[in-house]
mmCIF file of N, CA and C and ligand atoms in Angstrom:
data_model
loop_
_atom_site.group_PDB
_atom_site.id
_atom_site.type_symbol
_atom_site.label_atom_id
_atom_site.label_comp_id
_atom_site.label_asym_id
_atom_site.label_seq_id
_atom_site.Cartn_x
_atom_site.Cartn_y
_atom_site.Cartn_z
ATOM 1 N N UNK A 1 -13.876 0.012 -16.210
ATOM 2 C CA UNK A 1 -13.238 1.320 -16.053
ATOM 3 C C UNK A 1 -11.716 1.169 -16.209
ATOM 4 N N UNK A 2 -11.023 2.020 -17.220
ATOM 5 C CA UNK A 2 -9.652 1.922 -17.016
ATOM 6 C C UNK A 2 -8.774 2.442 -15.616
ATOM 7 N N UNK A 3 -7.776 1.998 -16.078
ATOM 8 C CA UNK A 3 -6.300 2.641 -15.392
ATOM 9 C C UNK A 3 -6.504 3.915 -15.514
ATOM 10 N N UNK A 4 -6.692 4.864 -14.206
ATOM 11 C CA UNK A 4 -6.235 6.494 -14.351
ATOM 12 C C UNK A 4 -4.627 6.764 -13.924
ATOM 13 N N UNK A 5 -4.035 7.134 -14.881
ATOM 14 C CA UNK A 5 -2.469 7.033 -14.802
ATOM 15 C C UNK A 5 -2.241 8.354 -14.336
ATOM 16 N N UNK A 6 -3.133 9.213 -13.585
ATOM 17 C CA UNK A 6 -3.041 10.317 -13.607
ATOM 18 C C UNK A 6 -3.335 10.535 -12.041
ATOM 19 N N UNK A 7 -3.651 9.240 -11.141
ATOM 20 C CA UNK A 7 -3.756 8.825 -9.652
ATOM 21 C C UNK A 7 -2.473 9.276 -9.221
ATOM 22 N N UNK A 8 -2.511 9.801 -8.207
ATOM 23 C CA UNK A 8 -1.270 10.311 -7.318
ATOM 24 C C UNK A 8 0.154 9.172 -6.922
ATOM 25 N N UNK A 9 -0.438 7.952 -7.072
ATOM 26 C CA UNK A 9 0.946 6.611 -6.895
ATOM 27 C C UNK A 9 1.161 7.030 -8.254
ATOM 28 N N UNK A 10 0.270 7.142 -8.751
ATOM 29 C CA UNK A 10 0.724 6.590 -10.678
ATOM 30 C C UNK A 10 2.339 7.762 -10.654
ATOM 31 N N UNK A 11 1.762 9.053 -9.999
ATOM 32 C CA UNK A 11 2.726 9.890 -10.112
ATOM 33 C C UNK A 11 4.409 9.762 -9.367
ATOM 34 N N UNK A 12 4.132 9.240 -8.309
ATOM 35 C CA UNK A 12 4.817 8.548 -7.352
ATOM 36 C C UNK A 12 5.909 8.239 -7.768
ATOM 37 N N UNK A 13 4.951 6.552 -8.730
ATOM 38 C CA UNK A 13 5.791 5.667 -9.367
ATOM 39 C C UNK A 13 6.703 6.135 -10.585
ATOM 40 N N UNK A 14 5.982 7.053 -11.228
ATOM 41 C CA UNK A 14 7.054 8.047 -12.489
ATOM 42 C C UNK A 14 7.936 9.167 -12.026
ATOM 43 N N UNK A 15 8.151 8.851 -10.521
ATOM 44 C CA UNK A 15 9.167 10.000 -9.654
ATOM 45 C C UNK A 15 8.560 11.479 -10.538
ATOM 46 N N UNK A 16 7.593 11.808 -10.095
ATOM 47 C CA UNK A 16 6.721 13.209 -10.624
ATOM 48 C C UNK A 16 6.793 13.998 -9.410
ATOM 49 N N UNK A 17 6.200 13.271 -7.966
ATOM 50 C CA UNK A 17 5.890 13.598 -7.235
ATOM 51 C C UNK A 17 7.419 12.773 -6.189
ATOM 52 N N UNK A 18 7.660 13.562 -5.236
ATOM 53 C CA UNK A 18 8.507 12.374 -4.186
ATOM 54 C C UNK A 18 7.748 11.501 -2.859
ATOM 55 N N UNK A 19 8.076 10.824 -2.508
ATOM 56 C CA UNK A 19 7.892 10.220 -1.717
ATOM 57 C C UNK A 19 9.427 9.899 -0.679
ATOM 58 N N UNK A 20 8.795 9.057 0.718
ATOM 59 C CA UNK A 20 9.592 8.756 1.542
ATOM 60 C C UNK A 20 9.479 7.352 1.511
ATOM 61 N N UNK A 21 10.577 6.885 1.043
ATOM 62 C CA UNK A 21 10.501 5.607 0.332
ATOM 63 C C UNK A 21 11.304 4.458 1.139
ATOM 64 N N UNK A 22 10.870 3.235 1.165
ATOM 65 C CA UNK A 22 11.368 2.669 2.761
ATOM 66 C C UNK A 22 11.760 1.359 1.860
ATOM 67 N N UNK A 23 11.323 0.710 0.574
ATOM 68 C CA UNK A 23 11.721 -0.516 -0.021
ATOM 69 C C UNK A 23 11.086 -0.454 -1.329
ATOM 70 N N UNK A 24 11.963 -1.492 -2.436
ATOM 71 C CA UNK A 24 11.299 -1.143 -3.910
ATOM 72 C C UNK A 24 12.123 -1.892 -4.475
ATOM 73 N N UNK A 25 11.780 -2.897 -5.370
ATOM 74 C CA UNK A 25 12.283 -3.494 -5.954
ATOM 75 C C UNK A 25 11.710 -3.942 -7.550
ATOM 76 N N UNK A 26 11.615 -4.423 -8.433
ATOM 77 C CA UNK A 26 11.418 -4.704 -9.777
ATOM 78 C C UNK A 26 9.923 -4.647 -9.757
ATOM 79 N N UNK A 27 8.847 -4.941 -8.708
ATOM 80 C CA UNK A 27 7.846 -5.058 -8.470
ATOM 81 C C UNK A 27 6.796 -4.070 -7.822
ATOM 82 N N UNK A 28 7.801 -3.449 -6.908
ATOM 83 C CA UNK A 28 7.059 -3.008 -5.676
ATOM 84 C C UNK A 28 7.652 -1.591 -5.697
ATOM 85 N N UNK A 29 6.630 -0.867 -4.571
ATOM 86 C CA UNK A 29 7.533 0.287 -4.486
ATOM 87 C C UNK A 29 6.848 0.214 -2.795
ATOM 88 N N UNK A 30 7.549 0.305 -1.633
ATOM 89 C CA UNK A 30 7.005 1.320 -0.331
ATOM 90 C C UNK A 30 7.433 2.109 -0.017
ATOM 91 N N UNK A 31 6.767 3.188 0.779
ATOM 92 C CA UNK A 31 6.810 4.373 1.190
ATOM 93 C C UNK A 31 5.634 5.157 1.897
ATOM 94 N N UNK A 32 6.508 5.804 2.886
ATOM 95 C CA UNK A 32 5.549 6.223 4.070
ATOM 96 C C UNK A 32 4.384 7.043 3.944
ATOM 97 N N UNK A 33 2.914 7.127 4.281
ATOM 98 C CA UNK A 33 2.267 7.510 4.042
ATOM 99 C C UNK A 33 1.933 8.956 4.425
ATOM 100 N N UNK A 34 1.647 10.111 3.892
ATOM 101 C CA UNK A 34 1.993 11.155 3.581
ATOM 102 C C UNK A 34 1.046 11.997 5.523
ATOM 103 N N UNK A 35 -0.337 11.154 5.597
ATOM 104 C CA UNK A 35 -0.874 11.586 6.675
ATOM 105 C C UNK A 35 -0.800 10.363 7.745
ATOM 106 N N UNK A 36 -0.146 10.305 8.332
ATOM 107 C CA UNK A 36 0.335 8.954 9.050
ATOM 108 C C UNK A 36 -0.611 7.913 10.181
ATOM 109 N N UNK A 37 -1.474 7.726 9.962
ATOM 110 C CA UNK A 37 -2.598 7.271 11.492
ATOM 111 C C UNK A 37 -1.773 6.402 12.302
ATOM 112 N N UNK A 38 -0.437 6.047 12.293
ATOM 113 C CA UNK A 38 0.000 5.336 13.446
ATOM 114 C C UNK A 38 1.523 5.825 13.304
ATOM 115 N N UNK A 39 2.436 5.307 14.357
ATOM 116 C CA UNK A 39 3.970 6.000 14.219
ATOM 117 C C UNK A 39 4.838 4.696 13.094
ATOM 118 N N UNK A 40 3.891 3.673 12.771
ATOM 119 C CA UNK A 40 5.102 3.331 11.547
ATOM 120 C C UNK A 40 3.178 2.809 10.854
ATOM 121 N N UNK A 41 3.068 3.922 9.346
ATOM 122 C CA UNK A 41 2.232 3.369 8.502
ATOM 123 C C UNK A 41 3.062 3.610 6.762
ATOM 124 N N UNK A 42 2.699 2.424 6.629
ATOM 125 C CA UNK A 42 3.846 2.190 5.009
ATOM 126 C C UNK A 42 2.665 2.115 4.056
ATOM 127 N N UNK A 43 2.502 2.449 2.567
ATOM 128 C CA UNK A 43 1.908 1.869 1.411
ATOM 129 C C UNK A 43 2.824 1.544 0.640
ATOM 130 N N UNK A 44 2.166 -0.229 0.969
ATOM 131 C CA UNK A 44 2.899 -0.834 -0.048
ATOM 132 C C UNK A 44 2.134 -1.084 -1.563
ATOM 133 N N UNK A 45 2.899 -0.301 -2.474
ATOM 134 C CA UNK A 45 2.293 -0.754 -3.829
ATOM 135 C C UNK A 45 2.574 -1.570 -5.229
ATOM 136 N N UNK A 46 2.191 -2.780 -5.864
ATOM 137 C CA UNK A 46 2.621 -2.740 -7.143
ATOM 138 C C UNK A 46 3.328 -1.473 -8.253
ATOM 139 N N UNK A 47 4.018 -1.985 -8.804
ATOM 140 C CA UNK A 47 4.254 -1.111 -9.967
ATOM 141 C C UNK A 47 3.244 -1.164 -10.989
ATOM 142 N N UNK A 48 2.707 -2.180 -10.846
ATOM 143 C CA UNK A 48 1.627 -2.553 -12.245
ATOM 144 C C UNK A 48 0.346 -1.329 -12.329
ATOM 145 N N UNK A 49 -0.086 -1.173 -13.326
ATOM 146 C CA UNK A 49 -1.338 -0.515 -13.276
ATOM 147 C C UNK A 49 -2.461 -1.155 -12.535
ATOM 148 N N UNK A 50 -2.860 -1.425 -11.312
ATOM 149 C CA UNK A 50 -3.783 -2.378 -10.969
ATOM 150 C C UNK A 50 -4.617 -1.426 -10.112
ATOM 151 N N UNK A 51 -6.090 -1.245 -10.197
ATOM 152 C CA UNK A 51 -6.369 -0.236 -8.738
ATOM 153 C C UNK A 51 -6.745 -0.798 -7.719
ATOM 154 N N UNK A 52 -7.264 -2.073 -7.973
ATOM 155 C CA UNK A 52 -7.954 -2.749 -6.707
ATOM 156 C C UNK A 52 -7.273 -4.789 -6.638
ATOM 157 N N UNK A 53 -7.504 -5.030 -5.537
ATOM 158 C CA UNK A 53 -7.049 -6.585 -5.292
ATOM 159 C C UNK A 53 -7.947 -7.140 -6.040
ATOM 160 N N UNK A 54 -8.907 -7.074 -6.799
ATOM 161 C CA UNK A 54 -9.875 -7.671 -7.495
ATOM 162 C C UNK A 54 -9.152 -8.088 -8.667
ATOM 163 N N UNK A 55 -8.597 -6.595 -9.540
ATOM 164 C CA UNK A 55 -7.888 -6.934 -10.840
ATOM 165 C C UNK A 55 -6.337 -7.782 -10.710
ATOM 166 N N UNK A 56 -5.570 -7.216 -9.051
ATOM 167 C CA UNK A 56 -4.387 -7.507 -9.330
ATOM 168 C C UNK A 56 -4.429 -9.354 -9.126
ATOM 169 N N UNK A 57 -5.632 -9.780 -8.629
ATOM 170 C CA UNK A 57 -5.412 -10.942 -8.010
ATOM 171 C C UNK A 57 -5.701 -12.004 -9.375
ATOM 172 N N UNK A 58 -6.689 -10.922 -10.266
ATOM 173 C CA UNK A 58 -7.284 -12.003 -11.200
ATOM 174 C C UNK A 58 -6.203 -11.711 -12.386
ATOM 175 N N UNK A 59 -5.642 -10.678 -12.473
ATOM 176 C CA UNK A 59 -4.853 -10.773 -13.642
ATOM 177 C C UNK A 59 -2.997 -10.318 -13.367
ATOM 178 N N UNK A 60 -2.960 -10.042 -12.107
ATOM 179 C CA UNK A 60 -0.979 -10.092 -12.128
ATOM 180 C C UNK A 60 -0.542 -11.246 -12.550
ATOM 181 N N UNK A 61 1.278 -11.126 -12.405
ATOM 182 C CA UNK A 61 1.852 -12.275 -12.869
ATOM 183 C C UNK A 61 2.513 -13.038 -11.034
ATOM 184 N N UNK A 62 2.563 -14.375 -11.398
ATOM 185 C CA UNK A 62 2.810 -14.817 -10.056
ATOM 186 C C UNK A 62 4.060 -13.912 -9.397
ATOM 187 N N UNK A 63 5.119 -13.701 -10.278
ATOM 188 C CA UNK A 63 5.771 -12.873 -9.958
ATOM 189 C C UNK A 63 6.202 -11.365 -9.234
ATOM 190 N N UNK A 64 4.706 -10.270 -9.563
ATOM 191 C CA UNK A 64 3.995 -9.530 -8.877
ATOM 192 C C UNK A 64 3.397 -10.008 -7.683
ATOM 193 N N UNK A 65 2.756 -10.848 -7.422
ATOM 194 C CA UNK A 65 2.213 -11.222 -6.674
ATOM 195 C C UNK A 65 2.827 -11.278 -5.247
ATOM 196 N N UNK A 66 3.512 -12.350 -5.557
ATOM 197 C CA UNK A 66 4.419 -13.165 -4.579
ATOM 198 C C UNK A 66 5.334 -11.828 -4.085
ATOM 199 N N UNK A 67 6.284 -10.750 -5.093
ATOM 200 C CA UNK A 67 7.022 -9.486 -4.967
ATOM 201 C C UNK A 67 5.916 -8.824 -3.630
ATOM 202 N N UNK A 68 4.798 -8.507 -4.072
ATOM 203 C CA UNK A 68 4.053 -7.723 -2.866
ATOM 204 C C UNK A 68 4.115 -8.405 -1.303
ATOM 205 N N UNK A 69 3.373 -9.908 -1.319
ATOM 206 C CA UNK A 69 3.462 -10.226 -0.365
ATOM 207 C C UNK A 69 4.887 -10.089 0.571
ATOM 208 N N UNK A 70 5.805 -10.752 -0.171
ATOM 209 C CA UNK A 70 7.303 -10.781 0.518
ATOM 210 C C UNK A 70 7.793 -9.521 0.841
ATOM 211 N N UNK A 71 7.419 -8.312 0.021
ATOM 212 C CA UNK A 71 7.608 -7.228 0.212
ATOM 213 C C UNK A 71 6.648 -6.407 1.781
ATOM 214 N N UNK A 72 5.369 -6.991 1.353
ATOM 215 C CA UNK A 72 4.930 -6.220 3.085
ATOM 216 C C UNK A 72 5.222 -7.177 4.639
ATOM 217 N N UNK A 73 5.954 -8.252 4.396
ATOM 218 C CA UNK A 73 7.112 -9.029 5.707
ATOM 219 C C UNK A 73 8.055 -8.301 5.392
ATOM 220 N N UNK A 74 8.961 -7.872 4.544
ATOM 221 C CA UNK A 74 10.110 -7.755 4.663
ATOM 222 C C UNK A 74 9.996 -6.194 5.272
ATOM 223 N N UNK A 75 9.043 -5.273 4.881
ATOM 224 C CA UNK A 75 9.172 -3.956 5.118
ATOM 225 C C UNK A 75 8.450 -4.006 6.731
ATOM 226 N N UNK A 76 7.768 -5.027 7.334
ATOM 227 C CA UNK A 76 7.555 -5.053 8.491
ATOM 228 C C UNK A 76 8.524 -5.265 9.284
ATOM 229 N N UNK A 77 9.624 -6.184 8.503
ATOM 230 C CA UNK A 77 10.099 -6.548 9.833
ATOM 231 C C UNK A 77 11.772 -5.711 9.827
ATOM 232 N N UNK A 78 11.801 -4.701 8.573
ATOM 233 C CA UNK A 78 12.833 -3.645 8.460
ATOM 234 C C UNK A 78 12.654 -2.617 9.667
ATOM 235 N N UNK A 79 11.263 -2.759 9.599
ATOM 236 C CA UNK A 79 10.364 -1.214 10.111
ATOM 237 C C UNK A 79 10.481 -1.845 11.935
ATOM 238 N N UNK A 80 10.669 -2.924 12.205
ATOM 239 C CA UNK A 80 10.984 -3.268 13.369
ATOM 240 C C UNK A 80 9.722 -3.571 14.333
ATOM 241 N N UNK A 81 8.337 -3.932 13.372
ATOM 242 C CA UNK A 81 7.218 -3.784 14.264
ATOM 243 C C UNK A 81 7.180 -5.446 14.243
ATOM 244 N N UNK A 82 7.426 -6.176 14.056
ATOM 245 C CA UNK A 82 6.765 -7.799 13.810
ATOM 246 C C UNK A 82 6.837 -8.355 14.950
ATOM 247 N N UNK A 83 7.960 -8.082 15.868
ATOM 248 C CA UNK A 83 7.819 -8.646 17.186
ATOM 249 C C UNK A 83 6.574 -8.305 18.200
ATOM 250 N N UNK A 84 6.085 -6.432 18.177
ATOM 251 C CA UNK A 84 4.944 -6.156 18.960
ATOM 252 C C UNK A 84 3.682 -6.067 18.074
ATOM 253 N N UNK A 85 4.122 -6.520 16.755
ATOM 254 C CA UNK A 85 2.657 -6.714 15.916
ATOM 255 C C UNK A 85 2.191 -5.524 14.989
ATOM 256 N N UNK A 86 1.565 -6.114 14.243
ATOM 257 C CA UNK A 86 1.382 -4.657 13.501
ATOM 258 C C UNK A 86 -0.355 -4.891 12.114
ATOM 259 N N UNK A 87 -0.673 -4.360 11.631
ATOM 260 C CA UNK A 87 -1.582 -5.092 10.716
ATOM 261 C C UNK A 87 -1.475 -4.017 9.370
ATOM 262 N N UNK A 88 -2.218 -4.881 8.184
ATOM 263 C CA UNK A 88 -2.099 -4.963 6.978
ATOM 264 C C UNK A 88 -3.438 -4.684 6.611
ATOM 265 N N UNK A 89 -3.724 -3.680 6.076
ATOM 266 C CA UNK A 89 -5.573 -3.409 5.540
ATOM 267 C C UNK A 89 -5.045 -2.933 4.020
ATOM 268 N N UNK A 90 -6.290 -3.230 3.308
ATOM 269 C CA UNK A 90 -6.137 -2.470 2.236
ATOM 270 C C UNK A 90 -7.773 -1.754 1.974
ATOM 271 N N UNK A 91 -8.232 -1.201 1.292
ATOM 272 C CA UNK A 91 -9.424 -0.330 0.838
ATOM 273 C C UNK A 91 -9.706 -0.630 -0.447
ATOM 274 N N UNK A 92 -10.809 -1.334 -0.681
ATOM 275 C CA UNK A 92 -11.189 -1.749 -1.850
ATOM 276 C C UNK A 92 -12.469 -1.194 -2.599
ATOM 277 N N UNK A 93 -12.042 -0.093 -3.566
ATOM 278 C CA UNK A 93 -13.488 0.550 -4.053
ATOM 279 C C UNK A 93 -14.778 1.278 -2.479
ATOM 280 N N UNK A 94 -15.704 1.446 -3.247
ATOM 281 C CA UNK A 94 -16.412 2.654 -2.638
ATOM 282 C C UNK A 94 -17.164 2.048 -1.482
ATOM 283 N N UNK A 95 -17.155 1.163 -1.193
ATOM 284 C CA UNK A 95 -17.779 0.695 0.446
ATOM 285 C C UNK A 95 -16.311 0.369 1.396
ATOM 286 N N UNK A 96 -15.436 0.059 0.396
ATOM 287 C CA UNK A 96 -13.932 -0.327 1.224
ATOM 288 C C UNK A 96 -13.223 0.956 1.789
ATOM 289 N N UNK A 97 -13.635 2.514 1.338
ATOM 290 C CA UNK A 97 -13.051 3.863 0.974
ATOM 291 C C UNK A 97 -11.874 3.997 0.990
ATOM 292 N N UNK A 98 -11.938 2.862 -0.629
ATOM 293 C CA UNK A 98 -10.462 3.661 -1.274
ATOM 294 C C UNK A 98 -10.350 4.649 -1.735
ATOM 295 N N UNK A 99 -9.778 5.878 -1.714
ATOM 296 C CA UNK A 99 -9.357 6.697 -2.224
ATOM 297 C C UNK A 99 -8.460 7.062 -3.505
ATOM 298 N N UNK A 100 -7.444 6.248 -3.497
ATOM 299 C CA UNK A 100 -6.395 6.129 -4.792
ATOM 300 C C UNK A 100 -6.832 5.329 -5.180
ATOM 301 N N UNK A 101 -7.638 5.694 -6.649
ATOM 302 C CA UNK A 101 -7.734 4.128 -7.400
ATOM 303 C C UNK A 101 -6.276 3.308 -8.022
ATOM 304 N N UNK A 102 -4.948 3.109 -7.199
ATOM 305 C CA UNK A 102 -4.276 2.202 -7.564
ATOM 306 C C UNK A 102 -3.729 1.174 -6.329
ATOM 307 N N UNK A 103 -3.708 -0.204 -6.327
ATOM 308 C CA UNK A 103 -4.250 -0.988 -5.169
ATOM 309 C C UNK A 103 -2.874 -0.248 -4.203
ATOM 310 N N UNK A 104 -3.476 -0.248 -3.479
ATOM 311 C CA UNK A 104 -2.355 -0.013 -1.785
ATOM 312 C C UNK A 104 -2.432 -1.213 -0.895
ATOM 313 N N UNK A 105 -1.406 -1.215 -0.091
ATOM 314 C CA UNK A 105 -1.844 -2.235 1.283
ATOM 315 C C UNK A 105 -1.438 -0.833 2.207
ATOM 316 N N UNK A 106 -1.855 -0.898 3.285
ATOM 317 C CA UNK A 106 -1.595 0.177 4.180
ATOM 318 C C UNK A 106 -0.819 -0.880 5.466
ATOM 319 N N UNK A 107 0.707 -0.721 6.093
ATOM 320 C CA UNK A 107 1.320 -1.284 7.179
ATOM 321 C C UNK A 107 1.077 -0.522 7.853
ATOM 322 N N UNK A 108 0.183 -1.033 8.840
ATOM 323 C CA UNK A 108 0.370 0.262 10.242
ATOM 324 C C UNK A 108 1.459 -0.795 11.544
ATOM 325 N N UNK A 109 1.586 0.010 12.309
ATOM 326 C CA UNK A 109 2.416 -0.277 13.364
ATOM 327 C C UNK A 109 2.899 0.839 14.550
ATOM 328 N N UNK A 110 3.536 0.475 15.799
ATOM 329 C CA UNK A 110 4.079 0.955 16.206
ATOM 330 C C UNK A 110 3.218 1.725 17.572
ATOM 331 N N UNK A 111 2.009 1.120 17.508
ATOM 332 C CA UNK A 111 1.675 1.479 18.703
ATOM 333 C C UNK A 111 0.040 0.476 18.950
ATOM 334 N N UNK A 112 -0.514 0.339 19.790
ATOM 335 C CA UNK A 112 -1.702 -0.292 19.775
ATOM 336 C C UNK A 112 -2.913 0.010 19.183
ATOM 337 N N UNK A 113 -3.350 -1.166 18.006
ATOM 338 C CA UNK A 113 -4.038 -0.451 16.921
ATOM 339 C C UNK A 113 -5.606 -0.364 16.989
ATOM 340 N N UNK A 114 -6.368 -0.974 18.408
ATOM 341 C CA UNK A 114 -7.650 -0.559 18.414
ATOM 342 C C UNK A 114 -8.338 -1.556 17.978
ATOM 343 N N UNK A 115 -9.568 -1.276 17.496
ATOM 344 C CA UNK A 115 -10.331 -2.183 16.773
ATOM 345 C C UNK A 115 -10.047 -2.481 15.598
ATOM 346 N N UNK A 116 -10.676 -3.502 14.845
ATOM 347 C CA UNK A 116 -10.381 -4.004 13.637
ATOM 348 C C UNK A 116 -11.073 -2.713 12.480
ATOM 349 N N UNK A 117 -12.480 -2.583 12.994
ATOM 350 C CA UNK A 117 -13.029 -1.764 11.847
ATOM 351 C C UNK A 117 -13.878 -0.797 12.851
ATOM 352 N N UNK A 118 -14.515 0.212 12.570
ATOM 353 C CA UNK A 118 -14.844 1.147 13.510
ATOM 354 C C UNK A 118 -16.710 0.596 13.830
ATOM 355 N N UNK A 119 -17.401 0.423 15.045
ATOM 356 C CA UNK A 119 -18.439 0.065 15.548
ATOM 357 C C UNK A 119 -19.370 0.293 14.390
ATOM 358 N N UNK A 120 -19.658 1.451 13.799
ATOM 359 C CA UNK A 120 -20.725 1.459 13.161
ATOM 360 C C UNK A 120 -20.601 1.229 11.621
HETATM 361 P P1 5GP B 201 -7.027 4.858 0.819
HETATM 362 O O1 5GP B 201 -8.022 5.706 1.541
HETATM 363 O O2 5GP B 201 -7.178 4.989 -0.690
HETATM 364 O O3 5GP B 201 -6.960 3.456 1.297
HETATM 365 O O4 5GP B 201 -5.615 5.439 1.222
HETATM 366 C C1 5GP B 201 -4.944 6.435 0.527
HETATM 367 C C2 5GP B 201 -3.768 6.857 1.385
HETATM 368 O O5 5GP B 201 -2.872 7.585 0.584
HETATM 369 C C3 5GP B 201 -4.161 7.761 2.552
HETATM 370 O O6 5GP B 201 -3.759 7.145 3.776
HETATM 371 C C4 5GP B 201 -3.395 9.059 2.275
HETATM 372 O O7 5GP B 201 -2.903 9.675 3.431
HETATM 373 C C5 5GP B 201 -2.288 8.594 1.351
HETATM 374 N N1 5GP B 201 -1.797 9.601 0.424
HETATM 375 C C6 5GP B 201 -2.560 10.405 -0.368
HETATM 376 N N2 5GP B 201 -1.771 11.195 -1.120
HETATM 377 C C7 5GP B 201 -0.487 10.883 -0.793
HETATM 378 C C8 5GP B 201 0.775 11.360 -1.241
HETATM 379 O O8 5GP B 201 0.900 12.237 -2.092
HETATM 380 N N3 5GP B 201 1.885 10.782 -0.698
HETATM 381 C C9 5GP B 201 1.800 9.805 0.260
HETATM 382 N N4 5GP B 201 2.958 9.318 0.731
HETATM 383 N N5 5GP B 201 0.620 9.321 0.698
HETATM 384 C C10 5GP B 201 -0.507 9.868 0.174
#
């Protein structure tokens, strides 16, 4: 299945749509997530066309790569949560329920986050 360039980041990323934008660099773009489930939640995204960690892992450049990771520490610890903790999920395709087919990491933080995944 291709790239739908027509996904709501895709729009994001071509400043179509705005966002509240917290870090971004040659690689990356973050910014706060529009319905918030905690008081600090960030999506951090590639610039690349990628929708899921499947493609970005098997085909980015180390350069992408490495940009994301360093990018969701650095926006954690801007965002001021790293000392009381915070976690990193992403949603991968239709049992993961991703929604945007372009890959996200979701930073939540800022208050106590519960369980890992919900009981049932
Ligand atoms: P997923 O369910 O695909 O892992 O997460 C998609 C996330 O994108 C959701 O948390 C949703 O609130 C967020 N989202 C959807 N549309 C927009 C938007 O236009 N702007 C922002 N900032 N977030 C959005």
């Amino acid at each position: 299945m291709a790239y739908d360039d027509s996904n709501i980041f895709a729009r994001i990323l071509r400043g179509e749509i705005p966002c509240d934008k917290v870090f971004e660099d040659d690689h990356v773009l973050a910014f706060r997530d529009i319905n918030p489930q905690a008081p600090v939640h960030v999506l951090v995204i590639p610039k690349g066309p990628y929708r899921s960690w499947t493609e970005f892992s098997a085909t980015a450049s180390d350069g992408e790569i490495a940009a994301l990771v360093r990018a969701v520490g650095k926006v954690a610890a801007d965002l001021g949560v790293v000392e009381q903790g915070y976690r990193v999920l992403s949603n991968i395709g239709a049992d993961g329920g991703q929604e945007v087919p372009h890959l996200h990491l979701h930073l939540f933080g800022g208050r106590r986050l519960g369980r890992m995944i919900a009981a049932d």
